[in-house]
Amino acid sequence: AQSVTQLGSHVSVSEGALVLLRCNYSSSVPPYLFWYVQYPNQGLQLLLKYTSAATLVKGINGFEAEFKKSETSFHLTKPSAHMSDAAEYFCAVSKGSARQLTFGSGTQLTVLP
Amino acid sequence: GAGVSQSPSNKVTEKGKDVELRCDPISGHTALYWYRQRLGQGLEFLIYFQGNSAPDKSGLPSDRFSAERTGESVSTLTIQRTQQEDSAVYLCASCPGGRNYEQYFGPGTRLTVT
């Protein structure tokens, strides 16, 4: 069974600092990987996705993630945090005929002024 | 609208009552998913519809949960004899299908069982 682990349920960074949100997956076959963001009282918005093309994936709002098969990781980064980045971030993996997403437990990002 | 819509946005019900949640997917999207998000947790897959195929119900937590979808349009998720542990945000997502794996999420229905 596939699973997703997000290290750190809460991450705080200063405005302008590097954002690094960690995600590791377990899968016996190459998965499709996603990062979603959820702002308060809103639905999930897709940030970026990996579907076996380029291992470095660029998404919206300056975020990017790198697929590392040897480390089974798909960490999310952004060079410089903005106050508007404060939200909850979910890593998810999809495979199988139904393509349902298996989500990590989420990481709440706080950006300090 | 262009996105996935869900109704109601909030629902408060008494334990033991039945509730029905609605999802309007993006027009033309062949796949539709229901997920549940409990407070402070990630999303749990509930059920998946693809076109006119039999739905994948493998994520439904009990037989009190059921869902229907007519063709590639509206879906309803029904919870019978609600329990307090059913309190959660129920999210619907639709997907174009084919080689496009992106799921587009609705704003969710917050269900509170008192």
XYZ file of C-alpha atoms in Angstrom:
227
model
C 0.000 0.000 0.000
C 1.202 3.445 -0.772
C 1.581 6.072 1.909
C 2.808 9.603 2.324
C 4.709 11.040 5.259
C 5.052 14.734 5.850
C 7.727 15.545 8.403
C 6.719 18.423 10.623
C 3.079 19.227 11.207
C 4.018 22.864 11.800
C 6.773 24.870 10.136
C 7.577 28.511 10.847
C 9.806 30.667 8.696
C 10.570 34.355 8.579
C 9.373 36.429 5.665
C 12.016 36.234 2.948
C 13.507 32.992 4.237
C 13.659 29.670 2.442
C 10.601 27.450 2.698
C 11.236 23.694 2.858
C 8.345 21.306 3.423
C 9.248 17.636 3.484
C 7.394 14.760 1.909
C 8.386 11.122 1.622
C 6.355 8.457 -0.100
C 6.357 4.721 -0.116
C 5.420 3.080 -3.342
C 6.540 -0.020 -5.132
C 6.113 1.613 -8.507
C 6.810 5.164 -9.701
C 3.942 7.257 -8.451
C 2.341 10.466 -9.498
C 2.991 13.072 -6.822
C 1.218 16.298 -5.987
C 1.425 19.224 -3.633
C -1.790 20.995 -2.699
C -2.286 24.145 -0.633
C -5.305 24.880 1.515
C -5.975 28.408 2.675
C -8.297 28.915 5.664
C -11.890 28.017 4.887
C -11.078 27.229 1.275
C -10.756 24.103 -0.820
C -7.491 22.572 -1.954
C -5.566 24.205 -4.754
C -3.005 22.335 -6.814
C 0.497 23.791 -6.476
C 2.374 21.369 -8.676
C 2.526 17.791 -9.877
C 5.069 15.166 -10.875
C 3.976 12.691 -13.527
C 7.274 11.007 -14.511
C 8.551 13.775 -16.756
C 11.124 16.267 -15.424
C 12.230 15.521 -11.869
C 12.295 19.219 -10.946
C 8.781 20.512 -11.100
C 7.855 24.177 -11.005
C 4.480 25.226 -9.721
C 2.461 28.304 -8.982
C 3.420 31.112 -6.602
C 7.153 30.423 -6.949
C 7.045 26.921 -5.449
C 8.957 23.979 -6.835
C 9.590 20.380 -5.868
C 12.181 17.792 -6.802
C 11.395 14.120 -7.240
C 14.249 12.000 -5.851
C 13.625 8.335 -6.439
C 16.668 7.226 -4.438
C 15.352 9.059 -1.396
C 11.638 8.462 -2.136
C 11.165 12.156 -1.508
C 9.271 15.027 -3.077
C 10.107 18.039 -0.923
C 8.489 21.407 -1.617
C 10.610 24.542 -1.645
C 10.338 28.255 -2.219
C 13.389 30.538 -2.090
C 11.706 33.440 -0.314
C 8.602 33.191 1.829
C 5.803 35.727 1.609
C 3.189 36.401 4.243
C 0.570 35.191 1.780
C 2.169 31.726 1.768
C 0.790 31.012 5.232
C -1.497 28.026 4.738
C -1.660 24.270 5.107
C 0.226 22.203 2.567
C -0.559 18.620 1.639
C 1.576 16.154 -0.256
C -0.323 13.426 -2.091
C 0.427 10.366 -4.165
C -1.724 8.830 -6.843
C -1.510 5.527 -8.575
C -3.715 2.692 -9.546
C -6.656 2.523 -11.858
C -8.863 4.761 -9.705
C -6.097 7.328 -9.276
C -7.431 8.302 -5.902
C -5.091 10.480 -3.908
C -3.478 9.348 -0.699
C -2.647 12.417 1.341
C -0.099 13.154 3.987
C -1.323 14.618 7.252
C -0.410 18.136 6.185
C 2.063 20.818 7.242
C 0.867 24.140 8.572
C 3.196 26.891 7.357
C 3.451 30.069 9.401
C 5.318 33.058 7.991
C 6.671 35.449 10.598
C 7.117 39.157 9.834
C -19.207 28.722 -12.541
C -16.019 27.184 -13.809
C -15.044 25.293 -10.675
C -16.357 22.436 -8.581
C -19.222 23.532 -6.362
C -20.609 21.871 -3.266
C -23.695 22.420 -1.196
C -24.464 23.116 1.518
C -21.289 24.820 2.686
C -22.170 24.047 6.284
C -24.525 21.497 7.774
C -25.361 20.940 11.418
C -27.423 17.873 12.182
C -28.471 15.847 15.158
C -27.042 12.431 15.805
C -29.141 9.778 14.098
C -30.416 11.993 11.280
C -29.643 11.401 7.611
C -27.778 14.008 5.566
C -27.246 14.485 1.853
C -24.313 16.402 0.424
C -24.160 17.595 -3.164
C -21.306 18.040 -5.608
C -21.413 19.723 -9.021
C -18.232 18.819 -10.915
C -16.578 20.784 -13.661
C -18.435 20.243 -16.903
C -16.802 17.563 -19.034
C -14.860 15.954 -16.202
C -15.437 12.232 -16.339
C -14.058 11.335 -12.916
C -15.415 12.408 -9.555
C -14.077 11.710 -6.062
C -15.329 12.189 -2.533
C -12.894 12.681 0.341
C -13.311 13.305 4.053
C -11.089 15.626 6.078
C -11.296 15.305 9.815
C -10.032 18.139 11.977
C -6.247 18.350 11.888
C -5.876 15.413 9.525
C -5.236 14.771 5.898
C -7.886 13.747 3.450
C -9.296 10.239 3.340
C -10.558 8.826 0.071
C -14.189 7.712 0.189
C -15.479 6.870 -3.286
C -14.637 7.298 -6.980
C -16.836 7.527 -10.054
C -15.557 7.198 -13.614
C -18.097 7.736 -16.355
C -20.711 5.003 -16.343
C -18.459 2.400 -14.740
C -19.258 0.861 -11.379
C -17.970 3.162 -8.625
C -14.964 2.308 -6.486
C -16.438 2.280 -2.983
C -13.348 0.935 -1.246
C -12.921 3.999 0.971
C -16.409 4.173 2.434
C -16.039 3.712 6.207
C -19.349 1.969 6.821
C -22.584 0.936 5.166
C -24.157 4.132 6.464
C -22.301 5.945 3.696
C -23.452 5.828 0.091
C -23.049 7.961 -3.004
C -24.634 8.291 -6.395
C -23.713 9.980 -9.610
C -25.856 10.302 -12.691
C -23.693 10.021 -15.795
C -20.975 12.648 -15.655
C -22.950 15.202 -13.697
C -24.028 15.856 -10.147
C -23.115 13.521 -7.310
C -24.702 13.151 -3.903
C -23.104 11.646 -0.810
C -25.581 10.360 1.736
C -24.808 9.561 5.344
C -27.523 7.687 7.195
C -27.989 7.680 10.974
C -25.180 10.175 11.457
C -22.754 9.753 14.334
C -20.541 12.328 16.000
C -17.450 10.782 14.413
C -18.914 11.689 11.019
C -18.201 15.346 11.777
C -15.697 16.468 9.166
C -15.298 18.472 6.000
C -16.426 16.486 2.982
C -14.598 17.429 -0.181
C -15.487 16.610 -3.736
C -13.020 16.646 -6.613
C -13.394 16.162 -10.333
C -10.809 15.142 -12.897
C -10.792 15.388 -16.689
C -9.742 11.755 -17.020
C -7.599 10.272 -19.739
C -3.930 11.113 -19.165
C -4.760 14.172 -17.041
C -4.450 13.205 -13.394
C -5.196 16.604 -11.892
C -8.028 16.675 -9.411
C -9.872 19.940 -8.925
C -11.410 20.341 -5.485
C -14.580 22.032 -4.371
C -14.741 24.201 -1.236
C -16.189 21.375 0.822
C -19.166 20.860 3.100
C -18.490 21.198 6.806
C -20.666 18.648 8.612
C -21.195 18.922 12.340
C -23.114 16.177 14.127
C -24.363 17.215 17.555
